[in-house]
mmCIF file of C-alpha atoms in Angstrom:
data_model
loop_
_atom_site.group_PDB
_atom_site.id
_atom_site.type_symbol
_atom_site.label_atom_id
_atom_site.label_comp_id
_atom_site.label_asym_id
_atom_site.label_seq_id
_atom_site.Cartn_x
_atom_site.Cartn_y
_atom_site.Cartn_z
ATOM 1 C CA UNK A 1001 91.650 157.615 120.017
ATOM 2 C CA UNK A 1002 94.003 158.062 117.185
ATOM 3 C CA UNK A 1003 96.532 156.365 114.823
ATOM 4 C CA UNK A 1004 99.438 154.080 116.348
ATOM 5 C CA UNK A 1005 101.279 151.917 113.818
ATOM 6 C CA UNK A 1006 100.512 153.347 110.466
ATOM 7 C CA UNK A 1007 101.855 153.425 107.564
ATOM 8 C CA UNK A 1008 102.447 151.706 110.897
ATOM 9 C CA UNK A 1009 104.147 152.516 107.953
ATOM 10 C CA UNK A 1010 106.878 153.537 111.714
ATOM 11 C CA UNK A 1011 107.797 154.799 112.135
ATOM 12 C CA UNK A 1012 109.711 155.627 115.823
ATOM 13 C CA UNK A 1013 112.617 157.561 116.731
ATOM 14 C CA UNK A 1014 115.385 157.295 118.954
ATOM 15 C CA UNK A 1015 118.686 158.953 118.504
ATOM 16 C CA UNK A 1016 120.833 156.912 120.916
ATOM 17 C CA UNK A 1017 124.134 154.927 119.740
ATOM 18 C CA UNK A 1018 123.246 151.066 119.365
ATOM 19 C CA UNK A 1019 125.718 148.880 120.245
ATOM 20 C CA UNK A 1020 127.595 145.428 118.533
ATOM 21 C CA UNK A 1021 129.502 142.620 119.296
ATOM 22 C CA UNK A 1022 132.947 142.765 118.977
ATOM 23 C CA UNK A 1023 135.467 145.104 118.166
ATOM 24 C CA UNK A 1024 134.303 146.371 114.522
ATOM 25 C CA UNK A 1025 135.614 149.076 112.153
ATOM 26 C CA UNK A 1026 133.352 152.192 111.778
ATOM 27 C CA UNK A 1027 132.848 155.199 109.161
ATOM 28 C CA UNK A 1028 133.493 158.571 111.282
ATOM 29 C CA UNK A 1029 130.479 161.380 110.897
ATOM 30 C CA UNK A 1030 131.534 162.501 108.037
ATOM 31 C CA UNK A 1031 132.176 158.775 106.257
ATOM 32 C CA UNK A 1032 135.807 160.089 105.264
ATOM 33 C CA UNK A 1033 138.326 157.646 107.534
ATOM 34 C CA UNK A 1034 137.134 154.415 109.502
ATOM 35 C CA UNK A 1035 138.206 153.758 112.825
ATOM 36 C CA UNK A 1036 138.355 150.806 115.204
ATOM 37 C CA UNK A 1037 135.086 151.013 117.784
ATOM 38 C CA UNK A 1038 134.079 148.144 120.637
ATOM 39 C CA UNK A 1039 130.723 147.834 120.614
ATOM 40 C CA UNK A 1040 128.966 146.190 122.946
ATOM 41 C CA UNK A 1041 125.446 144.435 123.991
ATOM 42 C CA UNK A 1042 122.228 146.259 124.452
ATOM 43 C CA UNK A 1043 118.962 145.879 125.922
ATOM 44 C CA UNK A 1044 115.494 147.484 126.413
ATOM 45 C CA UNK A 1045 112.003 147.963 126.520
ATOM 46 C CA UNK A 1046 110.185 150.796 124.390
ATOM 47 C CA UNK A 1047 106.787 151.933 124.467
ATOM 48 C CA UNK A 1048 104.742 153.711 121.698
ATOM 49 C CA UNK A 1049 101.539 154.681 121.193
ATOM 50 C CA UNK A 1050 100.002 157.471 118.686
ATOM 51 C CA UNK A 1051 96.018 158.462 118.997
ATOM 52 C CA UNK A 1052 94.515 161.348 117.097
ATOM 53 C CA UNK A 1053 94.393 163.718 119.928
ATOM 54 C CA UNK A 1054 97.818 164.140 120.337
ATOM 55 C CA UNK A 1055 97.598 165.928 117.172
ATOM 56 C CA UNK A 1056 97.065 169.979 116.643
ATOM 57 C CA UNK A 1057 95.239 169.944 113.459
ATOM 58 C CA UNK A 1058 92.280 166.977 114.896
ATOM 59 C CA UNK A 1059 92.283 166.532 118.467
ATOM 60 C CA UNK A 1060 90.092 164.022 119.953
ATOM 61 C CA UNK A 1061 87.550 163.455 117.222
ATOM 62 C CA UNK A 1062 88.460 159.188 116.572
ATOM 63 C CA UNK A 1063 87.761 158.672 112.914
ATOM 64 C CA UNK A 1064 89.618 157.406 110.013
ATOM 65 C CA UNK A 1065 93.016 156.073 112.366
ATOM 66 C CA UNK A 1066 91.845 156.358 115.547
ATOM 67 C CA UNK A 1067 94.943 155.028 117.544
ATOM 68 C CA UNK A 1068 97.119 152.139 118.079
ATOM 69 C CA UNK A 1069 100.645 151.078 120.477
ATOM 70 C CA UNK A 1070 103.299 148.739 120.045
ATOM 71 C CA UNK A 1071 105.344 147.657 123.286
ATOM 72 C CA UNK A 1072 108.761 146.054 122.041
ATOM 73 C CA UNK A 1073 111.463 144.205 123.331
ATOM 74 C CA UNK A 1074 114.402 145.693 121.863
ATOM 75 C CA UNK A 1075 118.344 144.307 121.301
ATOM 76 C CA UNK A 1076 120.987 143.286 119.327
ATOM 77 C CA UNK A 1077 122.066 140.060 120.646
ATOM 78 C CA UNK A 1078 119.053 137.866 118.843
ATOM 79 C CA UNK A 1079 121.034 136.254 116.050
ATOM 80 C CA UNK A 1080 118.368 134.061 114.760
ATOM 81 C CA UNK A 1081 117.287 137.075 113.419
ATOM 82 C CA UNK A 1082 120.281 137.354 111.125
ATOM 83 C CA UNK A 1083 118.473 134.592 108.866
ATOM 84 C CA UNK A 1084 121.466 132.466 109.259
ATOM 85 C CA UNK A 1085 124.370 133.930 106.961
ATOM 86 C CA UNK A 1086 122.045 136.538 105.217
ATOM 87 C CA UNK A 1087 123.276 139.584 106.879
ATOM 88 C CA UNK A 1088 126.965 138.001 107.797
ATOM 89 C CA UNK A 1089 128.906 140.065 111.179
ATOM 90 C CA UNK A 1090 131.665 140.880 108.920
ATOM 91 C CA UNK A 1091 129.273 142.833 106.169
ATOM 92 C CA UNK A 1092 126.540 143.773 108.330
ATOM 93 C CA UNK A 1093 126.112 145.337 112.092
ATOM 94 C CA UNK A 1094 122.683 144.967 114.100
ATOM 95 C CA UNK A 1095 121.296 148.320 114.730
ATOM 96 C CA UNK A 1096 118.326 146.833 116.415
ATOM 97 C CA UNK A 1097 115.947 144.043 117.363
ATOM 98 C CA UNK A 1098 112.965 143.950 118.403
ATOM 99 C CA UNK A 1099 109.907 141.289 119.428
ATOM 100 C CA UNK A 1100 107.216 143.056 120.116
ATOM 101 C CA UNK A 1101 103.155 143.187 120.331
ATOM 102 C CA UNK A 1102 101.031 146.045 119.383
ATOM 103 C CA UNK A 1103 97.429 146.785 117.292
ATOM 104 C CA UNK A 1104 96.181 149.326 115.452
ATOM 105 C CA UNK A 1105 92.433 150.657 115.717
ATOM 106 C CA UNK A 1106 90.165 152.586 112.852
ATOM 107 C CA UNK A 1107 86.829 153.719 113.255
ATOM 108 C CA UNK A 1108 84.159 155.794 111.388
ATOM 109 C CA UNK A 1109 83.726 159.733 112.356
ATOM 110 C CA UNK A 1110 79.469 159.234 113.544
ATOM 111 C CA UNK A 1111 80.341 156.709 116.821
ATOM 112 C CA UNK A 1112 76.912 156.729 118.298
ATOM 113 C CA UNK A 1113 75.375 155.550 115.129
ATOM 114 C CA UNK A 1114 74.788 151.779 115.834
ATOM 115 C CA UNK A 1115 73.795 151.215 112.008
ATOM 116 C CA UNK A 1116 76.088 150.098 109.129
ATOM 117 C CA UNK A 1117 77.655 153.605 108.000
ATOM 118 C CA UNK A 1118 77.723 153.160 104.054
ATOM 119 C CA UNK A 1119 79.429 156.881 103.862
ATOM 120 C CA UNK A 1120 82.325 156.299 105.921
ATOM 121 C CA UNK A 1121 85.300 153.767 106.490
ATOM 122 C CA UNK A 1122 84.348 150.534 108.388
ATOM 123 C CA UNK A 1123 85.479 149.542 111.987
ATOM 124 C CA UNK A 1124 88.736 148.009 112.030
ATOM 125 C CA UNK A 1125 91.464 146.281 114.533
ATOM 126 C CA UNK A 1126 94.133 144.353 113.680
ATOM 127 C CA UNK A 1127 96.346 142.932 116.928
ATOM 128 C CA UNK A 1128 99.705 141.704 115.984
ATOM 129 C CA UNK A 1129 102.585 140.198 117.552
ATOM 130 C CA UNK A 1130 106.003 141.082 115.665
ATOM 131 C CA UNK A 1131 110.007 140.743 115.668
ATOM 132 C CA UNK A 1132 112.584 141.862 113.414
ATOM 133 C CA UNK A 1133 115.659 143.384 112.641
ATOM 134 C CA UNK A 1134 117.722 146.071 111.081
ATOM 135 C CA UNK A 1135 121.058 146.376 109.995
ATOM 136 C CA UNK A 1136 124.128 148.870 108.763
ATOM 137 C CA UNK A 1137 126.440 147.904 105.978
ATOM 138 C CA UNK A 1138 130.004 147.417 107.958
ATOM 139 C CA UNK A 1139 132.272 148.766 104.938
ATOM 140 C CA UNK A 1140 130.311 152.096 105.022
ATOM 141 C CA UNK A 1141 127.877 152.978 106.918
ATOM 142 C CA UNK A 1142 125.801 154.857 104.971
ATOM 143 C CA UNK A 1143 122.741 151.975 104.128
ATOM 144 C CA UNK A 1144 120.344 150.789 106.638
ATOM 145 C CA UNK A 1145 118.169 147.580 105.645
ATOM 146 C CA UNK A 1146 115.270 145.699 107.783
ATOM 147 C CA UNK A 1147 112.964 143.722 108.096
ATOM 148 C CA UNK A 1148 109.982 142.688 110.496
ATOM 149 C CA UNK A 1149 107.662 140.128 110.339
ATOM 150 C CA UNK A 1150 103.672 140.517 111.481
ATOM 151 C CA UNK A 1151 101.503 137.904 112.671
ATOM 152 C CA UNK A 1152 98.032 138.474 113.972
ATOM 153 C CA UNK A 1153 94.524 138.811 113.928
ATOM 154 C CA UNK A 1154 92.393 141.161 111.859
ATOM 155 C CA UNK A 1155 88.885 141.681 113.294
ATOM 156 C CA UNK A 1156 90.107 141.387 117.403
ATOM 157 C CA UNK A 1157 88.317 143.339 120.034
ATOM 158 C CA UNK A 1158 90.865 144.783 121.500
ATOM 159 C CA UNK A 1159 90.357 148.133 119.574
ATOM 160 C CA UNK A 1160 86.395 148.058 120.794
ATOM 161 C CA UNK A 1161 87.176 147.374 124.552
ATOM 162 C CA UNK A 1162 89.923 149.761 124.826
ATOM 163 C CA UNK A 1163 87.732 152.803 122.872
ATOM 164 C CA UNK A 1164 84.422 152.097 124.488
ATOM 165 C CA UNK A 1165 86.159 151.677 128.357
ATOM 166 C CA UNK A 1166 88.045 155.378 127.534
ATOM 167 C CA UNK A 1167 84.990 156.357 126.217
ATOM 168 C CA UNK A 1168 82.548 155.385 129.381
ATOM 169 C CA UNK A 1169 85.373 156.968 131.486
ATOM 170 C CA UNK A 1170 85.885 159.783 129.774
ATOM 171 C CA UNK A 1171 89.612 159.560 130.326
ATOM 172 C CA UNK A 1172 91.781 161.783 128.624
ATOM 173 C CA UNK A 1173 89.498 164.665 128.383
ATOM 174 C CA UNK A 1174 87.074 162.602 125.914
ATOM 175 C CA UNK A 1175 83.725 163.892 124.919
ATOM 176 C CA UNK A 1176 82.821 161.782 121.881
ATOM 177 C CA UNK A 1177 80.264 158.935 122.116
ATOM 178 C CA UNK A 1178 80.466 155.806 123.420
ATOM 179 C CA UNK A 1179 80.843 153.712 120.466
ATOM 180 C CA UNK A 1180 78.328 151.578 119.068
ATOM 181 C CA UNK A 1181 79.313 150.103 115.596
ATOM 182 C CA UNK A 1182 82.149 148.132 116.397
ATOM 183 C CA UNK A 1183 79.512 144.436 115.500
ATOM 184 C CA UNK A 1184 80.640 146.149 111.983
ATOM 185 C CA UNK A 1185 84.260 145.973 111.975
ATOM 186 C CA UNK A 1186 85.955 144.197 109.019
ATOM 187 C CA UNK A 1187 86.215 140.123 109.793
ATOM 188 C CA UNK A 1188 84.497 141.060 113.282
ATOM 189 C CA UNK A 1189 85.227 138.035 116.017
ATOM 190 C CA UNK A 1190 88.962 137.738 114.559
ATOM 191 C CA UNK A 1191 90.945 135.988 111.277
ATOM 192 C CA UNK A 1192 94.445 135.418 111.155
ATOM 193 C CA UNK A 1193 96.710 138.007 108.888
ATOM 194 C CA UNK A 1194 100.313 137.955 108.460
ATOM 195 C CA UNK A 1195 102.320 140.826 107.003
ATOM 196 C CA UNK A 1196 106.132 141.438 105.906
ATOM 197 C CA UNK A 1197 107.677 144.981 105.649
ATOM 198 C CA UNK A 1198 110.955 145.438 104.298
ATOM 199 C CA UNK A 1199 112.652 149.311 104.628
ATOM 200 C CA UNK A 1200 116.168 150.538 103.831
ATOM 201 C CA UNK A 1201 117.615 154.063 104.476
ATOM 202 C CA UNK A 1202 120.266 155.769 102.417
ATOM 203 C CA UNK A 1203 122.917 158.177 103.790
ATOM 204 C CA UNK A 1204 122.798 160.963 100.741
ATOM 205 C CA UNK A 1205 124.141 164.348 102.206
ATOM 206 C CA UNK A 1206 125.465 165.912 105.222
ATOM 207 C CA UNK A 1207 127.002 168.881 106.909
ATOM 208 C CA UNK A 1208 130.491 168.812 108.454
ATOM 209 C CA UNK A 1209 130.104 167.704 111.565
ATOM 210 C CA UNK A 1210 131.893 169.849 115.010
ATOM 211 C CA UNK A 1211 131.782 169.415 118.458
ATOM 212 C CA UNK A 1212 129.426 166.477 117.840
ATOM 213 C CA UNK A 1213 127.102 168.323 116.457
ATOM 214 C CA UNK A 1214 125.801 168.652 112.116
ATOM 215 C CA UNK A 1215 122.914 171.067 111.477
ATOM 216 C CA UNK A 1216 121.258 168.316 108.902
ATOM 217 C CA UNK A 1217 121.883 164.895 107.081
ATOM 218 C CA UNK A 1218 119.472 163.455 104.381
ATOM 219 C CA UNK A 1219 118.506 160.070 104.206
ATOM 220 C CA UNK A 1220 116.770 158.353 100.989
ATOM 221 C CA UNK A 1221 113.798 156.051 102.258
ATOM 222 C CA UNK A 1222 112.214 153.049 100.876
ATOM 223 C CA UNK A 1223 109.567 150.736 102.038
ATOM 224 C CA UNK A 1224 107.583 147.801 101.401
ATOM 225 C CA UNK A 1225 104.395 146.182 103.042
ATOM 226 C CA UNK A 1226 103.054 143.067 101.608
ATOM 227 C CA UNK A 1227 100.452 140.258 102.901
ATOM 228 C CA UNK A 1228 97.123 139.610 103.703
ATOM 229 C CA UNK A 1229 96.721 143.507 105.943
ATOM 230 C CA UNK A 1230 98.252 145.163 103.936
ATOM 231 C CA UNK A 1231 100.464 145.592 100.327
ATOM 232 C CA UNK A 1232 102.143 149.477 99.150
ATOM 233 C CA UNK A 1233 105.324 150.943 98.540
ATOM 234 C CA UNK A 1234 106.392 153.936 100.718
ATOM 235 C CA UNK A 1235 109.352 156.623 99.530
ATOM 236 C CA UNK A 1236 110.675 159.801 101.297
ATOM 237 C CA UNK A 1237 113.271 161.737 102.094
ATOM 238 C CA UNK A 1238 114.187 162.104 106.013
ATOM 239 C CA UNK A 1239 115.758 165.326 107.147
ATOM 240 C CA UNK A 1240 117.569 165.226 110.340
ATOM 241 C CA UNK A 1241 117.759 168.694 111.937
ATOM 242 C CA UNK A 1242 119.886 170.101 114.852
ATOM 243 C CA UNK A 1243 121.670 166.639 115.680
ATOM 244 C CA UNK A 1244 123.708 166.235 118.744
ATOM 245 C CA UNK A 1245 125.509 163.586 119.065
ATOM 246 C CA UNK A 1246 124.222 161.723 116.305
ATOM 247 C CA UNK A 1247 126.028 159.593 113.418
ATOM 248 C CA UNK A 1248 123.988 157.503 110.682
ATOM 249 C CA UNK A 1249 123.734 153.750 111.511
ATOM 250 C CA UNK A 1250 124.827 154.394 115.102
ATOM 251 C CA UNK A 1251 122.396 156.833 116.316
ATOM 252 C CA UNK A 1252 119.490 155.391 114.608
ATOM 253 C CA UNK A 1253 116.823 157.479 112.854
ATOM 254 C CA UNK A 1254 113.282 157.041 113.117
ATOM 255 C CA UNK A 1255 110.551 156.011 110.762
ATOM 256 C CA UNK A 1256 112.658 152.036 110.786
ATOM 257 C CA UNK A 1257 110.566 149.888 113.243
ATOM 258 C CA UNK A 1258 106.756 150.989 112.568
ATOM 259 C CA UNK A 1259 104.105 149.036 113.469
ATOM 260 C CA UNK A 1260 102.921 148.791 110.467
ATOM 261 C CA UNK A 1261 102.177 151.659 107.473
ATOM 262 C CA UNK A 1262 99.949 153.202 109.580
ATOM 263 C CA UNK A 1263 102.241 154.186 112.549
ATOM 264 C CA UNK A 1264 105.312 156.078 112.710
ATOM 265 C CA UNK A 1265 107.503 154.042 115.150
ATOM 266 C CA UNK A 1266 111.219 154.347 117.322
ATOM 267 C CA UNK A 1267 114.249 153.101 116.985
ATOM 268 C CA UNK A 1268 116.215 152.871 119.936
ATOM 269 C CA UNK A 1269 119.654 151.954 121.451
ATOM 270 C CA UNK A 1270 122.382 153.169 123.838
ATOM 271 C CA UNK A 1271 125.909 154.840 123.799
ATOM 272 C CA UNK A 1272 128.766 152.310 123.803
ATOM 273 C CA UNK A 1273 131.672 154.243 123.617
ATOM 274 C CA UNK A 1274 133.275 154.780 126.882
ATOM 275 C CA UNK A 1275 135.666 157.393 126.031
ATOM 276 C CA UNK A 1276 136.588 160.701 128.295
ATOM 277 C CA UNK A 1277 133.725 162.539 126.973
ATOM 278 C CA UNK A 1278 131.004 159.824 127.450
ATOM 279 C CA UNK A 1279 129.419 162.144 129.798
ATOM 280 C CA UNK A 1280 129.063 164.539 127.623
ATOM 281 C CA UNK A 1281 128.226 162.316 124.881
ATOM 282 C CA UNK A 1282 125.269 160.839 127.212
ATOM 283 C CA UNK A 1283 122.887 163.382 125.650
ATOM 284 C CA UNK A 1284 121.605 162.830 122.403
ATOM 285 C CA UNK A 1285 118.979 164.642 120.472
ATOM 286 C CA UNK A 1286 117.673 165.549 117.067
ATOM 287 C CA UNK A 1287 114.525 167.178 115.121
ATOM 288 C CA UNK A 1288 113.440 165.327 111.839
ATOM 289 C CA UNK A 1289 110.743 165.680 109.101
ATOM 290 C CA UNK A 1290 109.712 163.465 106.014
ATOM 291 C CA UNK A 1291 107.873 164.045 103.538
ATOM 292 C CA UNK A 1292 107.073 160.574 101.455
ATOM 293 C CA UNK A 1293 104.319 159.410 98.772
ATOM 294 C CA UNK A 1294 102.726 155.325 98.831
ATOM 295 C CA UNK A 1295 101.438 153.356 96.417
ATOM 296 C CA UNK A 1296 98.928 151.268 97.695
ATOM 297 C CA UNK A 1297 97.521 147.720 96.208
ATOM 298 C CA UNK A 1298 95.717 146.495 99.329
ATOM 299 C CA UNK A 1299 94.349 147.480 102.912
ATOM 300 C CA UNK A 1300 92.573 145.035 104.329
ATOM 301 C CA UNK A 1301 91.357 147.803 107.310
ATOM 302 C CA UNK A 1302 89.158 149.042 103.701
ATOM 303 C CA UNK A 1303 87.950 146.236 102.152
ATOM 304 C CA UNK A 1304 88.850 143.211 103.666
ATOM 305 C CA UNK A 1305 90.504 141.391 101.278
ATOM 306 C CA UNK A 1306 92.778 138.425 101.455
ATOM 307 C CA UNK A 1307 90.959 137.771 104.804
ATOM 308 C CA UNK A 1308 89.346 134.427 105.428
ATOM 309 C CA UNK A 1309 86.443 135.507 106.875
ATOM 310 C CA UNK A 1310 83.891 137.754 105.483
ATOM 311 C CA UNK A 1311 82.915 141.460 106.449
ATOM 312 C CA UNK A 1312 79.319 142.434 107.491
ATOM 313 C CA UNK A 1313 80.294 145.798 105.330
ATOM 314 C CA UNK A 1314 83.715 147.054 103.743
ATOM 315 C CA UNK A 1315 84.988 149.099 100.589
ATOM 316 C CA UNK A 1316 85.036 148.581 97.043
ATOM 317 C CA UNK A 1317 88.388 148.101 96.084
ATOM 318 C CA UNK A 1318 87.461 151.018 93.303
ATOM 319 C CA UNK A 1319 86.918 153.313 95.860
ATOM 320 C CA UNK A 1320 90.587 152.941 97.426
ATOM 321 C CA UNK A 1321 92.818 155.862 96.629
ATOM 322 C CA UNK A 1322 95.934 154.497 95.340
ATOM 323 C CA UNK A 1323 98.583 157.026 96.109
ATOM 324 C CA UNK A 1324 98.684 158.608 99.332
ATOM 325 C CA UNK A 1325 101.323 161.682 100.340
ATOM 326 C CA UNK A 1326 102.232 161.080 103.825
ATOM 327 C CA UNK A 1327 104.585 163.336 106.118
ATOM 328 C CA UNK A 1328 105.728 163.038 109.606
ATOM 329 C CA UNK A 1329 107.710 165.079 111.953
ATOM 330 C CA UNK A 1330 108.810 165.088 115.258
ATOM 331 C CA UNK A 1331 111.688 164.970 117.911
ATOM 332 C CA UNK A 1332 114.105 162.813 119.945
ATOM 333 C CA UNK A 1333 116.308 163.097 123.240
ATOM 334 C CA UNK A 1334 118.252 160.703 124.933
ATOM 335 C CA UNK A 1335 119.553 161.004 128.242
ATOM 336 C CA UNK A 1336 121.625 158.213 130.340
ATOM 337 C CA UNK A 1337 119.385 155.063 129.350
ATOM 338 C CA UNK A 1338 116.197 157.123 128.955
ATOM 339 C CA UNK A 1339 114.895 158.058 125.233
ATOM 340 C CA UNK A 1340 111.509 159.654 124.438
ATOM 341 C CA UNK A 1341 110.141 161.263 121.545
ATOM 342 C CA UNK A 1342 107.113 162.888 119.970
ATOM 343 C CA UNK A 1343 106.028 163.071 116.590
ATOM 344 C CA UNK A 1344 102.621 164.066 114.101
ATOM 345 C CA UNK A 1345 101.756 162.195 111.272
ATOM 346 C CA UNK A 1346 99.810 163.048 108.008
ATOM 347 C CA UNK A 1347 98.264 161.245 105.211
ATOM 348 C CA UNK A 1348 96.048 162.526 102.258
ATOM 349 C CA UNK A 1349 92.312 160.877 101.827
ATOM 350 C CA UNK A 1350 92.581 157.496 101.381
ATOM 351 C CA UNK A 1351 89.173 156.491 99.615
ATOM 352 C CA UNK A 1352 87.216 158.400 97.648
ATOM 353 C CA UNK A 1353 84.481 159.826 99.941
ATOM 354 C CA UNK A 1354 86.528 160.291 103.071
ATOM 355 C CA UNK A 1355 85.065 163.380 104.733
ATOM 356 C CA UNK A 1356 88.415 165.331 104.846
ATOM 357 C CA UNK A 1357 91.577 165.772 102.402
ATOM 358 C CA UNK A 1358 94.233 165.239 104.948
ATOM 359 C CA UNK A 1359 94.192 163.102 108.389
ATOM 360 C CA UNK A 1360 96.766 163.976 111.066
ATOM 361 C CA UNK A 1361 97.628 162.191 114.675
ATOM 362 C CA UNK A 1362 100.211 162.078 116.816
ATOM 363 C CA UNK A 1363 101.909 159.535 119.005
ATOM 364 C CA UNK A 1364 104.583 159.673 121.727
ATOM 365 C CA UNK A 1365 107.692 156.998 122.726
ATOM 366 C CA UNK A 1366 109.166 156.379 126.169
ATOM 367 C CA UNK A 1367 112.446 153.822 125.965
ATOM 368 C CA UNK A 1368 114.662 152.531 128.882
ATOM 369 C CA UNK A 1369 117.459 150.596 127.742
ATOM 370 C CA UNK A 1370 120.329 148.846 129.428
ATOM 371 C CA UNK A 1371 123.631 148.508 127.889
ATOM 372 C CA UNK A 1372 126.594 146.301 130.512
ATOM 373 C CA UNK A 1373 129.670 147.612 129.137
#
């Protein structure tokens, strides 16, 4: 079982319309003349998971990021979230909210071994519960910024129930080992870790958009983990391929509501224009890849660090690699109130005597959202 949240850092990646308030002023596709749009409330529930048998290049081996999901609330009409008169209405539209709960599971490559493995990555879970929020700048539309905020426990068992009951079962078409290390994991029996991520997205080129359709638009990506799981600095460059129906800052693009570094997450909403063509415009749909490089300072899932409770065996910080070159890729299609996606995800070796240069997973999205009017 295989990556979810990573570099839950998101990741995610829905290319439906989001929905505001009131009756706002909005950039066209091309950002050349604004026009008056009603926008209106959304609601929904999206589902994500990633696991490294999804993936091509690794199927079903569980080492390094094994897996992870994050279940999330999702909306635009939580404005306690707006931080009181930090992102004002009149300078800043909600693209999307979200509360959610998710965890994130890593695990050495020999399972069966039921000794401390001092040549591999420790056992690691950290269960989370999480909200946040991202929005567009009104005057432009071209800048995305968000936040979300991370509060749970490093060390949960969550990650050795779930992997040793698929494991037993042999669901999914498993054949690896039950496994017997997870005593091991870093701050095993649970300590509490909070994280902050911070992420903005830059509109920086596009083609001429016709018939609701552009072949690609670039976006400039930043972010920024920091806290007691983890601390790095992501940037890439997303390119957003063979978009129908999609406009920056309305029809969100993915990578902006991760679980965390380690998982490549979806952002999600739903068409409120009701114009002539709304039936045509009910299908929305896009292709994407990004290449990006991190800097990291601090993974707790290593060498627990910044944890309150001690680790029967973790990395020296020294052995942490600390730039990593990441991609991921993937797809997204709305229909009606339905949005799903797929994507893989890479990342070079992150400590110095991983067993392999590059890691990949995949992960897959299911989203039903409700918009009244």
């Amino acid at each position: 079982m295989k990556p979810l949240l990573a570099n839950l850092i998101l990741i995610l990646s829905t290319q439906a319309a989001v929905p505001q308030e009131n009756e706002k002023l909005q950039a066209t596709p091309d950002n050349s003349t604004r026009l008056p749009v009603h926008e209106s409330p959304f609601y929904g529930v999206s589902v994500f998971t990633e696991n490294d048998f999804f993936s091509p290049f690794s199927p079903n081996l569980d080492d390094n990021y094994t897996g992870g999901l994050k279940v999330d609330f999702i909306t635009n009409q939580l404005q306690f979230l707006r931080f009181g008169s930090l992102f004002k209405k009149d300078k800043w539209h909600i693209v999307m909210q979200n509360v959610s709960y998710g965890f994130t599971v890593f695990t050495p490559n020999d399972l069966a071994n039921d000794k401390i493995i001092r040549t591999d990555r420790p056992y690691a879970c950290y269960e989370f519960i999480s909200a946040g929020s991202a929005f567009v700048k009104s005057a432009t539309y071209k800048n995305i910024v968000g936040y979300e905020i991370f509060a749970g426990t490093m060390g949960s068992q969550t990650g050795k129930n779930i992997q040793t009951t698929i494991h037993k079962n042999r669901w999914f078409g498993t054949t690896r080992p039950v496994p017997e290390g997870w005593q091991y994991q870093v701050a095993n029996g649970g300590t509490f870790a909070l994280n902050f991520r911070l992420f903005s997205e830059t509109n920086v080129f596009q083609t001429k958009q016709s018939n609701n359709f552009n072949w690609l638009q670039c976006s400039w990506m930043h972010e920024v983990n920091f806290g007691q799981y983890l601390i790095n600095y992501a940037q890439g460059v997303r390119f957003n391929l063979i978009n129908v129906n999609r406009v920056f800052g309305k029809s969100f693009s993915g990578a902006q509501n991760p679980v965390l570094p380690t998982i490549a997450g979806n952002n999600l909403g739903s068409s409120s224009n009701k114009t002539s063509d709304s039936k045509k415009k009910s299908v929305n749909m896009n292709l994407y890849i990004t290449p990006r490089v991190r800097v990291v300072g601090h993974n707790a899932s290593l060498t627990g660090n910044l944890l309150a409770k001690a680790s029967e065996y973790t990395l020296a910080q020294k052995d942490v690699i600390p730039a990593l070159v990441e991609y991921d890729m993937g797809m997204n299609i709305r229909w009606l109130f339905v949005s799903l996606g797929a994507n893989l995800t890479g990342r070079s070796r992150e400590f110095k005597f991983q067993d392999k240069a590059f890691h990949h997973w995949g992960g897959i999205y299911l989203a039903l959202v409700y918009n009244p009017g």
